[in-house]
XYZ file of C-alpha atoms in Angstrom:
770
model
C -29.330 -28.570 27.385
C -32.911 -27.394 27.822
C -34.451 -24.968 25.295
C -34.960 -22.075 28.484
C -30.979 -22.896 28.965
C -30.210 -21.919 25.877
C -32.184 -18.987 25.441
C -31.418 -17.484 29.059
C -27.900 -18.119 27.238
C -28.655 -16.619 24.371
C -29.435 -13.181 27.252
C -26.440 -13.074 28.710
C -24.772 -13.302 25.564
C -26.682 -10.387 24.253
C -27.592 -12.436 21.635
C -31.336 -10.692 21.734
C -30.651 -8.582 18.712
C -31.510 -11.239 16.678
C -34.965 -11.306 18.295
C -35.206 -7.258 18.513
C -39.964 -7.137 16.609
C -41.374 -8.407 19.573
C -43.340 -11.572 19.270
C -42.069 -11.897 16.066
C -42.417 -15.786 15.065
C -38.654 -18.103 14.765
C -40.170 -20.919 12.120
C -37.308 -20.187 9.111
C -34.172 -22.105 8.077
C -30.764 -20.701 8.828
C -29.365 -20.430 5.696
C -32.952 -18.524 5.256
C -31.689 -16.829 8.943
C -28.625 -15.896 7.462
C -29.635 -14.937 4.098
C -31.853 -12.754 5.975
C -29.630 -10.687 7.670
C -26.486 -10.518 5.652
C -29.675 -8.659 2.937
C -30.589 -6.537 5.866
C -26.876 -5.378 6.278
C -26.445 -4.673 2.603
C -29.329 -3.058 2.577
C -28.671 -0.749 5.212
C -25.293 -0.125 3.757
C -26.893 0.663 0.210
C -28.773 3.296 2.378
C -25.706 4.884 3.771
C -23.925 4.932 0.494
C -26.656 6.365 -1.193
C -26.634 9.201 1.483
C -23.742 9.868 0.997
C -23.924 10.313 -2.720
C -26.332 12.540 -2.213
C -24.902 14.453 -0.305
C -21.918 14.764 -2.105
C -23.576 15.917 -4.651
C -25.528 18.674 -3.069
C -22.829 20.111 -0.164
C -19.994 21.828 -0.173
C -17.879 19.767 1.531
C -16.257 21.906 4.924
C -13.113 21.148 4.653
C -10.275 20.326 1.621
C -6.538 18.360 2.424
C -4.372 17.953 0.689
C -2.133 14.732 1.650
C 1.322 14.090 0.382
C 1.457 10.568 0.035
C 4.844 9.923 -1.471
C 7.772 12.765 -1.724
C 9.527 11.514 -4.952
C 13.063 10.847 -2.537
C 14.042 7.925 -4.236
C 12.665 5.385 -3.421
C 9.670 6.954 -2.867
C 7.073 8.077 -4.944
C 5.335 10.997 -6.312
C 1.729 11.379 -5.101
C -0.702 13.460 -3.622
C -4.511 13.288 -2.126
C -7.269 15.218 -2.322
C -9.581 15.173 0.597
C -13.176 16.352 1.685
C -15.879 14.862 3.674
C -17.184 13.260 0.859
C -14.576 11.812 -1.675
C -11.052 11.340 -2.097
C -8.789 11.398 -5.099
C -5.416 10.709 -5.889
C -2.613 11.987 -8.305
C -0.297 8.926 -9.437
C -0.734 5.654 -7.581
C 3.302 4.494 -7.092
C 4.595 2.321 -4.810
C 4.728 2.769 -1.061
C 1.445 4.983 -1.842
C -0.793 2.327 -0.326
C 1.983 1.682 2.452
C 1.908 5.449 3.469
C -1.265 5.515 3.413
C -0.974 3.756 6.601
C 0.982 4.579 7.295
C 0.304 8.331 8.449
C -3.423 6.885 9.636
C -4.914 8.720 5.875
C -8.084 6.059 5.223
C -8.718 6.057 1.452
C -12.072 4.645 1.354
C -14.695 6.638 -0.681
C -12.126 7.004 -3.537
C -12.936 6.468 -7.028
C -11.018 8.883 -9.446
C -6.861 8.252 -9.414
C -5.005 10.725 -11.505
C -2.273 9.762 -13.443
C 0.054 12.405 -14.980
C 2.523 9.952 -17.043
C 2.300 6.113 -17.747
C 5.075 5.773 -16.685
C 5.499 3.115 -13.477
C 6.668 4.869 -10.843
C 2.964 6.644 -11.957
C 1.024 3.869 -11.693
C 2.650 0.582 -9.541
C 0.016 0.851 -7.012
C -2.009 0.983 -8.283
C -3.292 -3.178 -8.940
C -2.822 -3.312 -5.449
C -4.722 -0.378 -5.091
C -7.917 -1.100 -6.836
C -7.991 -4.884 -4.639
C -7.788 -3.490 -2.193
C -10.477 -0.633 -2.483
C -12.960 -3.569 -3.567
C -14.894 -0.892 -5.418
C -15.210 1.011 -8.438
C -12.447 3.049 -9.727
C -11.430 5.463 -12.966
C -8.083 6.333 -14.162
C -7.768 8.926 -15.966
C -4.106 10.258 -18.033
C -2.656 8.992 -20.714
C -2.522 5.592 -20.558
C -3.831 2.535 -23.124
C -7.426 0.937 -21.895
C -7.179 -1.702 -22.578
C -4.134 -3.520 -22.915
C -3.885 -1.750 -18.564
C -7.318 -3.232 -18.229
C -6.157 -6.989 -18.695
C -2.930 -5.699 -16.640
C -4.722 -5.295 -13.664
C -6.499 -8.466 -13.919
C -3.782 -10.941 -13.939
C -2.785 -10.241 -10.419
C -5.828 -12.347 -8.371
C -8.102 -14.299 -10.022
C -10.402 -14.747 -7.801
C -11.424 -11.094 -6.507
C -12.670 -8.774 -10.335
C -10.634 -5.580 -9.984
C -13.318 -2.728 -11.096
C -11.635 -0.378 -13.288
C -11.958 1.771 -16.298
C -9.804 4.701 -17.736
C -10.275 7.655 -18.958
C -7.384 9.197 -21.635
C -10.332 11.883 -22.733
C -8.254 15.505 -22.206
C -11.095 17.494 -23.737
C -13.436 16.279 -21.358
C -11.656 16.673 -18.323
C -13.307 15.835 -15.220
C -16.424 17.284 -13.100
C -18.072 16.833 -9.730
C -20.098 19.159 -7.249
C -17.184 20.976 -5.947
C -13.619 20.727 -8.353
C -13.376 20.847 -12.142
C -9.883 19.587 -13.074
C -8.571 20.376 -16.216
C -7.189 18.066 -19.316
C -3.758 20.006 -20.397
C -1.524 17.514 -22.228
C 2.684 18.499 -23.470
C 4.325 15.797 -25.246
C 7.827 14.586 -26.436
C 9.097 17.441 -29.260
C 8.856 14.268 -31.489
C 5.745 13.797 -31.731
C 5.225 17.900 -32.554
C 4.942 19.160 -36.966
C 7.629 19.712 -38.953
C 6.768 23.912 -38.104
C 7.164 23.196 -34.137
C 3.441 23.756 -33.834
C 1.753 21.769 -30.707
C -0.385 18.521 -32.262
C -3.806 18.851 -31.572
C -4.599 15.455 -30.895
C -1.103 13.701 -28.429
C -0.063 10.591 -28.418
C -1.692 8.799 -25.818
C 1.171 6.599 -23.842
C 4.942 7.248 -22.767
C 4.638 10.483 -25.478
C 2.313 11.888 -23.628
C 1.870 14.024 -20.156
C -0.995 15.123 -18.453
C -0.617 18.463 -16.006
C -3.948 18.764 -13.539
C -5.556 22.140 -13.437
C -7.830 21.654 -10.298
C -10.524 24.261 -9.576
C -11.984 24.309 -6.244
C -15.708 25.517 -6.722
C -16.657 29.137 -5.364
C -18.504 28.088 -2.606
C -22.064 30.201 -2.305
C -22.625 32.460 0.816
C -25.207 31.011 3.599
C -28.052 32.373 4.339
C -28.104 34.334 7.709
C -31.542 33.002 9.528
C -30.554 35.820 12.137
C -30.843 38.611 9.848
C -33.910 36.816 8.284
C -35.724 36.984 11.576
C -34.283 41.258 12.071
C -35.885 41.498 8.508
C -39.074 39.349 10.110
C -38.865 37.781 6.187
C -41.750 34.946 6.992
C -40.507 31.271 7.197
C -41.341 29.094 3.768
C -40.406 29.563 0.329
C -39.638 32.717 0.142
C -36.407 31.708 2.687
C -35.172 29.838 -0.478
C -35.893 32.036 -2.906
C -33.064 34.220 -0.904
C -30.069 31.898 -0.889
C -31.201 31.291 -4.563
C -29.849 34.847 -5.220
C -33.295 36.547 -5.708
C -34.671 39.953 -3.861
C -37.949 39.442 -2.449
C -40.666 41.937 -2.294
C -42.324 41.127 1.280
C -46.264 40.943 2.143
C -45.546 44.983 3.719
C -44.572 46.139 0.183
C -40.538 46.096 1.718
C -37.504 44.825 -1.109
C -35.830 42.643 0.625
C -32.539 42.041 -1.132
C -30.568 38.890 -0.996
C -26.604 40.444 -0.778
C -27.825 41.956 2.641
C -29.083 38.411 4.135
C -26.758 35.884 2.434
C -22.884 35.091 3.847
C -20.474 36.574 0.521
C -19.503 33.788 -1.584
C -16.211 32.496 -1.173
C -13.718 32.606 -3.608
C -12.454 29.586 -5.533
C -8.991 27.890 -5.573
C -6.756 27.069 -7.821
C -3.967 24.359 -7.915
C -1.998 22.642 -10.250
C 0.191 19.482 -10.586
C 3.170 19.380 -13.679
C 4.908 16.579 -14.237
C 7.877 17.567 -17.083
C 9.306 13.506 -17.289
C 12.138 14.814 -19.611
C 13.278 18.475 -21.688
C 11.595 16.973 -24.304
C 8.439 17.703 -22.956
C 9.675 21.606 -23.015
C 8.444 22.757 -25.552
C 4.863 21.668 -25.389
C 4.701 22.531 -21.388
C 6.017 26.158 -22.248
C 3.383 26.259 -25.840
C 0.199 26.193 -23.823
C -2.284 28.674 -24.351
C -4.608 27.166 -21.237
C -0.575 27.399 -18.796
C 0.032 30.541 -19.736
C -3.650 32.024 -19.202
C -2.691 31.299 -15.335
C 0.806 34.323 -15.591
C -1.440 36.334 -14.686
C -3.839 36.953 -11.008
C -7.153 36.332 -11.264
C -9.192 37.064 -8.130
C -11.826 34.465 -8.532
C -9.874 31.589 -8.997
C -6.013 32.254 -7.826
C -3.622 29.799 -8.649
C -2.007 29.215 -5.076
C 0.190 25.834 -5.743
C 2.416 24.422 -8.291
C 3.207 21.478 -7.362
C 6.208 20.179 -9.454
C 6.714 15.920 -10.306
C 8.802 16.995 -12.501
C 12.920 15.122 -11.848
C 15.646 17.405 -10.883
C 17.455 17.455 -13.568
C 14.140 19.226 -15.973
C 13.745 21.517 -13.149
C 17.404 22.513 -12.742
C 17.480 23.808 -16.010
C 17.680 27.040 -17.163
C 15.084 27.254 -18.870
C 12.074 26.070 -16.840
C 13.106 28.106 -14.338
C 12.589 31.178 -16.563
C 8.685 29.341 -17.249
C 8.304 29.221 -13.040
C 9.388 32.661 -12.358
C 6.393 34.138 -14.795
C 3.900 32.914 -12.998
C 3.099 35.387 -10.286
C 4.908 36.200 -6.644
C 2.046 35.015 -4.747
C 1.733 31.173 -6.039
C 4.589 28.618 -3.955
C 6.191 26.228 -5.641
C 5.792 22.181 -4.127
C 8.634 20.122 -4.921
C 7.891 16.482 -5.425
C 11.150 14.711 -6.430
C 14.193 13.672 -5.827
C 15.962 16.289 -3.711
C 13.229 15.585 -0.284
C 13.988 13.822 2.743
C 13.062 9.869 1.965
C 11.700 9.404 5.933
C 8.246 7.258 5.186
C 7.929 4.590 6.366
C 8.914 4.945 10.173
C 7.059 2.106 11.538
C 9.479 0.147 10.203
C 12.279 2.253 11.810
C 10.675 1.906 14.910
C 10.881 -2.178 15.779
C 14.139 -2.227 14.136
C 15.379 0.431 16.131
C 13.892 -1.885 19.263
C 14.619 -5.521 17.978
C 18.386 -4.077 17.786
C 18.643 -2.986 21.620
C 18.106 -7.172 22.567
C 19.985 -8.378 19.211
C 21.717 -5.895 17.446
C 23.711 -9.116 14.857
C 20.337 -9.261 13.089
C 18.606 -6.367 12.901
C 19.314 -3.275 10.954
C 18.388 -0.011 11.383
C 16.660 1.358 7.652
C 18.935 3.529 6.168
C 16.758 7.181 5.823
C 17.359 11.018 5.021
C 15.876 13.372 7.453
C 16.999 16.356 5.605
C 16.439 18.031 2.350
C 18.592 18.815 -0.351
C 20.036 22.415 0.345
C 19.925 22.478 -3.684
C 16.022 22.739 -3.576
C 15.925 25.898 -1.820
C 17.990 27.678 -4.281
C 15.741 26.488 -7.292
C 12.681 28.202 -5.685
C 11.563 25.682 -4.867
C 9.888 24.067 -1.433
C 10.856 20.699 -0.039
C 8.106 18.742 1.180
C 8.150 15.098 3.689
C 5.676 12.047 3.132
C 2.339 13.008 5.966
C 2.478 16.620 4.622
C -0.701 18.251 4.895
C -1.736 21.211 2.922
C -5.111 22.719 4.117
C -6.992 24.150 1.320
C -10.380 25.516 2.306
C -11.286 26.876 4.766
C -9.580 29.797 3.055
C -9.735 31.305 7.335
C -7.519 28.246 7.699
C -5.539 27.538 4.910
C -2.407 26.832 5.622
C 0.768 23.978 5.477
C 0.109 21.590 8.875
C 3.440 19.611 9.424
C 2.282 18.289 12.807
C 2.032 14.735 11.152
C 5.818 15.224 10.222
C 7.045 16.286 13.454
C 6.095 13.462 14.889
C 7.325 10.821 12.755
C 10.321 12.779 13.641
C 9.851 12.427 16.280
C 9.021 8.910 17.152
C 11.763 7.776 15.126
C 14.853 9.692 17.696
C 16.717 6.886 19.453
C 16.464 8.580 22.391
C 12.348 8.536 22.310
C 12.968 4.213 21.543
C 14.798 3.413 24.153
C 12.606 5.285 26.680
C 9.733 3.729 25.435
C 11.591 0.193 25.149
C 12.782 0.863 29.425
C 8.965 1.223 30.201
C 8.009 -2.004 29.007
C 7.827 -4.754 32.845
C 10.762 -6.637 32.625
C 12.028 -6.175 29.338
C 16.118 -5.405 30.907
C 15.387 -8.597 32.816
C 14.755 -10.609 30.043
C 16.860 -9.192 27.302
C 19.419 -10.058 30.345
C 18.868 -13.616 30.465
C 18.526 -14.136 26.367
C 22.287 -11.945 26.514
C 23.169 -14.896 28.276
C 21.705 -17.195 26.762
C 22.962 -17.095 23.510
C 26.596 -16.592 25.166
C 26.693 -20.600 26.121
C 25.660 -20.939 22.055
C 28.196 -23.510 20.787
C 29.567 -21.913 17.246
C 28.901 -25.182 15.547
C 28.828 -23.218 11.785
C 31.548 -21.266 10.062
C 30.035 -17.617 9.987
C 31.159 -16.830 5.846
C 28.150 -19.077 4.413
C 25.402 -17.775 3.002
C 23.234 -15.177 4.683
C 19.404 -14.388 4.696
C 17.853 -10.961 4.353
C 14.072 -11.069 5.065
C 13.138 -7.559 2.919
C 9.157 -8.171 3.430
C 7.057 -10.685 5.693
C 4.022 -8.898 5.334
C 1.087 -10.721 3.173
C -1.707 -9.306 1.327
C -1.368 -5.319 1.867
C 1.592 -3.347 2.417
C 1.779 -2.077 6.284
C 3.127 -0.139 7.967
C 5.217 -2.216 10.581
C 5.721 -5.359 7.992
C 6.022 -4.894 3.798
C 5.233 -7.680 1.018
C 7.133 -10.157 0.296
C 10.503 -10.302 -0.803
C 13.737 -11.654 0.845
C 17.827 -12.301 -0.340
C 19.958 -15.184 -1.031
C 23.521 -13.565 -0.752
C 24.916 -17.010 -2.166
C 27.816 -15.677 -2.164
C 29.192 -11.881 -1.265
C 29.190 -11.154 -5.304
C 25.855 -13.458 -6.187
C 22.811 -12.660 -4.732
C 18.927 -14.672 -5.480
C 15.732 -13.001 -4.536
C 12.922 -14.866 -3.474
C 9.401 -12.988 -5.116
C 9.807 -9.342 -5.177
C 6.072 -7.750 -3.474
C 5.159 -3.946 -4.108
C 7.906 -1.666 -2.637
C 10.723 -4.169 -2.712
C 12.720 -1.861 -4.328
C 12.398 0.273 -1.940
C 13.179 -2.087 0.659
C 16.609 -3.074 -1.251
C 17.963 0.887 -1.045
C 16.773 1.231 2.660
C 18.361 -1.769 3.267
C 21.460 -1.709 2.105
C 21.392 2.637 1.764
C 24.432 4.298 0.173
C 25.755 0.993 -1.083
C 22.337 -0.622 -2.786
C 23.739 0.012 -6.342
C 26.454 -2.646 -6.683
C 24.312 -5.371 -4.026
C 21.554 -5.035 -6.640
C 23.957 -5.414 -9.682
C 24.895 -8.627 -8.206
C 20.676 -9.478 -8.188
C 21.200 -11.960 -10.685
C 18.269 -14.512 -10.361
C 14.257 -13.111 -8.810
C 11.705 -16.145 -8.268
C 8.250 -15.602 -9.003
C 6.508 -18.855 -6.634
C 2.755 -17.034 -8.269
C 0.516 -14.274 -9.843
C -0.514 -12.750 -6.437
C 0.349 -8.706 -6.417
C 2.147 -8.712 -3.051
C 4.671 -11.458 -4.373
C 5.570 -10.001 -7.876
C 4.316 -5.699 -8.292
C 8.252 -5.452 -7.498
C 9.229 -6.726 -10.281
C 9.002 -3.634 -13.262
C 10.807 -1.211 -10.879
C 13.169 -3.725 -9.289
C 14.936 -4.533 -13.276
C 14.367 -0.643 -14.137
C 16.911 0.351 -11.426
C 19.027 -2.494 -12.480
C 18.737 -1.823 -15.677
C 20.376 1.653 -14.942
C 23.496 -0.217 -13.802
C 24.672 -3.409 -15.339
C 24.217 -4.765 -18.621
C 23.821 -7.699 -17.537
C 20.135 -9.540 -17.323
C 19.463 -11.344 -14.924
C 17.127 -14.146 -14.751
C 13.306 -14.421 -13.637
C 12.342 -17.803 -12.814
C 8.242 -17.525 -12.456
C 4.628 -19.166 -13.865
C 4.059 -18.117 -17.369
C 1.229 -15.615 -15.938
C 4.381 -13.064 -15.198
C 5.641 -13.108 -18.512
C 2.473 -12.299 -20.172
C 2.155 -9.681 -17.801
C 6.352 -7.895 -18.478
C 5.142 -8.601 -22.258
C 1.633 -6.805 -21.379
C 3.145 -4.011 -19.633
C 6.063 -3.207 -21.937
C 2.975 -1.271 -24.831
C 1.471 0.722 -21.618
C 4.997 2.091 -20.451
C 8.151 0.943 -21.969
C 9.910 -2.370 -22.831
C 11.485 -4.379 -19.810
C 10.571 -7.531 -21.163
C 14.247 -7.217 -22.695
C 15.955 -6.316 -19.387
C 15.292 -10.603 -18.052
C 15.438 -13.646 -18.921
C 12.535 -15.599 -18.370
C 12.612 -19.313 -17.494
C 9.050 -20.667 -16.940
C 8.441 -23.374 -14.116
C 8.626 -25.613 -13.821
C 10.655 -25.708 -17.155
C 14.009 -23.907 -17.332
C 14.610 -21.492 -20.442
C 14.842 -21.986 -24.168
C 18.552 -22.235 -24.961
C 19.495 -22.203 -21.653
C 20.559 -26.005 -20.350
C 20.175 -26.410 -17.357
C 24.375 -27.173 -16.973
C 24.331 -23.560 -17.952
C 21.927 -21.655 -15.909
C 23.455 -23.120 -12.311
C 26.707 -22.584 -13.875
C 25.562 -18.085 -13.277
C 24.149 -18.601 -10.711
C 26.992 -20.236 -9.545
C 24.623 -22.816 -7.357
C 24.817 -26.872 -7.414
C 21.228 -27.647 -7.998
C 17.847 -26.149 -9.107
C 14.609 -26.793 -8.790
C 10.610 -25.517 -8.135
C 8.071 -27.531 -6.935
C 4.039 -27.266 -7.270
C 2.449 -26.073 -3.950
C -1.050 -25.794 -3.386
C -2.299 -22.232 -3.889
C -4.043 -20.816 -6.253
C -3.551 -22.392 -9.903
C 0.205 -21.805 -10.639
C 1.980 -21.719 -7.450
C 5.657 -22.944 -6.705
C 7.695 -23.031 -3.887
C 11.443 -23.872 -4.882
C 14.733 -25.586 -3.890
C 18.266 -24.528 -4.198
C 21.636 -25.699 -3.283
C 24.314 -23.828 -3.148
C 27.469 -24.141 -4.523
C 30.329 -25.216 -2.793
C 34.024 -22.859 -3.055
C 36.355 -23.346 -0.901
C 36.443 -23.206 2.533
C 32.254 -23.018 1.887
C 30.170 -26.150 1.432
C 26.705 -26.000 -0.081
C 23.685 -25.795 1.810
C 20.670 -26.621 0.659
C 17.242 -23.466 0.848
C 13.878 -24.383 0.597
C 11.125 -21.588 0.155
C 6.950 -22.623 0.230
C 6.258 -19.299 -1.530
C 2.487 -18.861 -0.562
C 0.743 -22.277 0.403
C -0.835 -25.258 2.532
C 1.952 -27.989 3.691
C 2.328 -29.148 0.895
C 3.154 -33.242 0.361
C 4.707 -32.166 -3.570
C 7.413 -30.007 -1.527
C 8.360 -32.292 1.463
C 10.482 -34.542 -1.172
C 12.723 -32.212 -3.355
C 13.119 -30.397 -0.366
C 13.917 -33.352 2.568
C 16.937 -32.832 5.179
C 17.294 -29.137 3.466
C 20.094 -26.889 5.463
C 16.672 -24.606 5.979
C 13.165 -24.190 5.862
C 11.803 -21.186 4.769
C 7.872 -21.362 5.296
C 4.916 -19.706 5.638
C 3.011 -19.323 8.407
C -0.145 -16.224 7.294
C -1.882 -17.178 10.056
C -2.285 -18.321 14.391
C -3.547 -21.710 14.601
C -6.875 -20.440 15.981
C -7.437 -19.086 12.619
C -7.382 -22.454 11.002
C -10.311 -22.528 9.103
C -9.342 -19.435 7.293
C -5.991 -20.951 6.891
C -8.031 -23.576 5.042
C -9.996 -21.162 2.878
C -7.097 -18.648 1.660
C -5.259 -21.776 1.219
C -2.521 -20.890 4.034
C -0.482 -22.228 6.611
C -0.656 -21.840 10.607
C 1.916 -21.391 12.752
C 2.302 -24.679 13.573
C 1.169 -26.078 9.955
C 4.561 -24.315 9.327
C 6.184 -26.004 11.402
C 5.366 -29.279 11.596
C 5.986 -29.105 7.417
C 9.623 -28.452 8.546
C 9.355 -31.808 10.906
C 8.369 -33.263 7.788
C 11.277 -32.306 5.466
C 13.253 -33.249 8.385
C 15.194 -29.378 8.134
C 17.577 -28.884 10.161
C 16.289 -25.018 10.317
C 12.461 -23.528 9.824
C 11.752 -19.770 9.303
C 8.601 -18.465 9.647
C 7.253 -15.903 6.750
C 4.107 -13.618 5.670
C 2.550 -13.262 8.513
C -0.691 -11.650 8.230
C -0.852 -7.560 8.904
C -3.109 -8.688 12.315
C 0.186 -9.712 13.535
C 1.770 -6.143 12.408
C 3.789 -6.100 15.221
C 4.993 -9.850 15.471
C 3.555 -12.820 15.763
C 1.792 -14.489 18.689
C 3.958 -17.681 19.264
C 1.437 -20.386 21.664
C 3.960 -21.612 24.767
C 3.119 -24.945 23.617
C 5.172 -25.054 20.353
C 8.708 -25.041 20.002
C 11.408 -26.500 18.544
C 14.146 -25.512 15.391
C 12.004 -22.279 14.219
C 12.053 -18.989 14.477
C 10.583 -15.959 13.134
C 11.591 -13.662 10.027
C 11.122 -9.358 10.305
C 11.586 -7.494 7.597
C 14.966 -5.530 7.887
C 16.278 -8.825 8.975
C 19.704 -10.331 7.837
C 21.100 -14.328 9.715
C 23.166 -16.337 8.188
C 23.724 -20.003 9.364
C 25.560 -19.215 12.134
C 22.780 -17.001 14.093
C 20.132 -19.804 13.436
C 20.324 -20.697 18.052
C 19.469 -17.811 18.204
C 15.785 -16.955 16.893
C 14.300 -19.169 18.396
C 15.538 -17.899 21.953
C 14.003 -14.592 21.323
C 11.114 -16.326 21.707
C 10.783 -14.517 25.388
C 11.918 -11.194 24.499
C 9.208 -10.539 22.031
C 6.771 -11.257 24.178
C 8.067 -8.450 26.642
C 8.846 -6.281 24.075
C 5.545 -5.884 21.817
C 3.110 -7.162 24.765
C 1.219 -4.080 23.167
C 0.023 -6.112 20.336
C 0.257 -9.381 21.919
C -2.651 -8.144 23.883
C -4.664 -6.570 21.217
C -4.628 -10.200 19.668
C -5.401 -12.145 22.659
C -8.791 -9.726 22.947
C -9.238 -10.201 18.986
C -9.626 -13.936 19.532
C -11.116 -13.610 22.816
C -13.845 -11.692 20.811
C -13.770 -14.856 17.359
C -14.535 -17.095 20.297
C -17.633 -14.869 21.674
C -19.331 -14.332 18.089
C -18.894 -18.355 16.859
C -20.537 -19.031 20.756
C -23.450 -16.761 19.897
C -23.741 -18.057 15.910
C -24.200 -22.132 17.534
C -26.775 -20.519 20.530
C -28.270 -18.886 17.752
C -28.407 -21.901 15.412
C -29.989 -24.381 18.331
C -32.733 -21.831 18.973
C -33.567 -21.539 15.419
C -32.876 -26.146 15.070
C -35.392 -26.241 18.335
C -37.919 -23.537 17.237
C -37.967 -24.762 14.028
C -38.775 -29.076 15.436
C -41.282 -27.634 17.846
C -45.185 -28.276 16.354
C -46.274 -24.991 18.193
C -44.910 -21.794 17.299
C -41.931 -20.981 19.295
C -42.452 -17.163 21.147
C -39.263 -15.085 22.386
């Protein structure tokens, strides 16, 4: 292609942005060009950040809201987000907080401070994932052990450094331009002296909790420019003196008082966040002089809300009720605990219900509760749903905004979902064709074998429709094995099994963690804790060495959990337990781990279920996160089912290689190489948030997984037949992703032209001008 044609094509593709400076000499290498572009971009970003920081330090925000990201209902966390246009402040960061923000379209950028009420795992489980997502320095305030917590956060990702620090000094609190937060420590009664006096130096571990008293500063009144004009105040420094509250004498001798040209100062407001973890903390709570000072009303900093993070058994206690009644009647008491409705991740409910409209055998709508426990009202507490927003400022707009909650309840209404489906072009036609095709399928497999439950099928961060990796193998009715356990797994477990979750959880006898990345292991602690409430038996954790170290370190911060399980390190087995004993306890015929290509110490697993009665053995292989890995092919050869990650579509092969993941076609090819009887794809990038966009030419014995899907071996023939229905059902997602690919190709074309222009210019003996 000639230089002139190249240049013309570059203009057609709007490539001229690289040459904005007129007759600029283009005589530098591609590497330097890219470096200059990157440096310019970083410079603009840094300048924007400096401007933002300056505004946040000098300006009072025009709005302040409190968003409920977790209302404490089982299995939701207790979590509040304070939002201004300059900064965000998070109170507790449990499992599901990040997913709730995504679901309810709450942006988390600009958040640098997280305040933890008590160092239980319920309050900090989402911290590592949140820090990785934000990719900026975050300070965690609260009764936390600095060294160990920082060490734990380093466990999850060797490529990205988590920028994280801890402030556990309750004497200094926190203050910025518009907000002051006092840290008031309370502690268990055992930590008090024999006379019952409160210890001056609380222990910074599980015996301590922080109450946060948050005061929004008074907002200075604005200078009334029109009033100054009427009083003939000359422009200049005099206006600044008046705004600062100084009375000024003009040249003509008139005295202008500041109070006459400035709006009245708006009073600040106060809200309080209280977690009394158990009744053992109650004496310390009621003996706090700082908290008692709020029993009397204040005109300057009126107490508006108390958000109660305490569990129901504490709040129901008569002594706690008496303490609550000592606050002024104007104070609103808001409950974030088990009595609230559990509805949170409505996107997953909508997807599951849509899938059930054409295939109700494989898909199950998650269990939710939409109404609070009526006992909350009797306890003088106001229930809240996830998505509730408290408008704190401006005062004229102070209110509780339930618009998001009402919209959420409307969206999950089955009639509205079905109406939306009926609007989809050709849906009824392709759904009917699908049903005809599956009715002609012969039942080659018995229906009484193992079942596979997909709790989480997304990659990286938890998404609105797909959450982090977790798969259950129901080898028998009373024996469950889990593959990976990402953030929010217990919540998914609870929502899938509903009221029967306790029996199922007690029968979860083994958990395989494929590697140490956060999206595959952050749900482990909560799952172990909840299971320990139901049975004294210990599950087996099959995992890389880092997971064992994480459980050990965590036990020093938030209560022992390493004693709740047995550990079998990959690729070896548990010391003291023979392979035969292990297989017998798990009711397996064979178990083997194999190294796969991803991060350090990444493993896949092969299990063969035990033959019992008319149940024949089944060979199941799970890849974990991996590129196509030869070391998994031989042990998995001839398997009945391969569950393989398929993070990227085939167009993104370079990204798959860089991040050591597999594409759709690579995952299917692994099934062919392994001679697997069937392959199910999972672990999809969140860009395929509803359904992966499979190329038409990709065919074979495979299907795609969805959250809340339960499939038996007899159901496998149904999965390939669903492809045409999914394309119609999720046509909007298909079109959106196709636009993404088209834009990507256009960008690649622009880069190629830019490269050609630079190469051509560099090869000329004479300067090349635009």
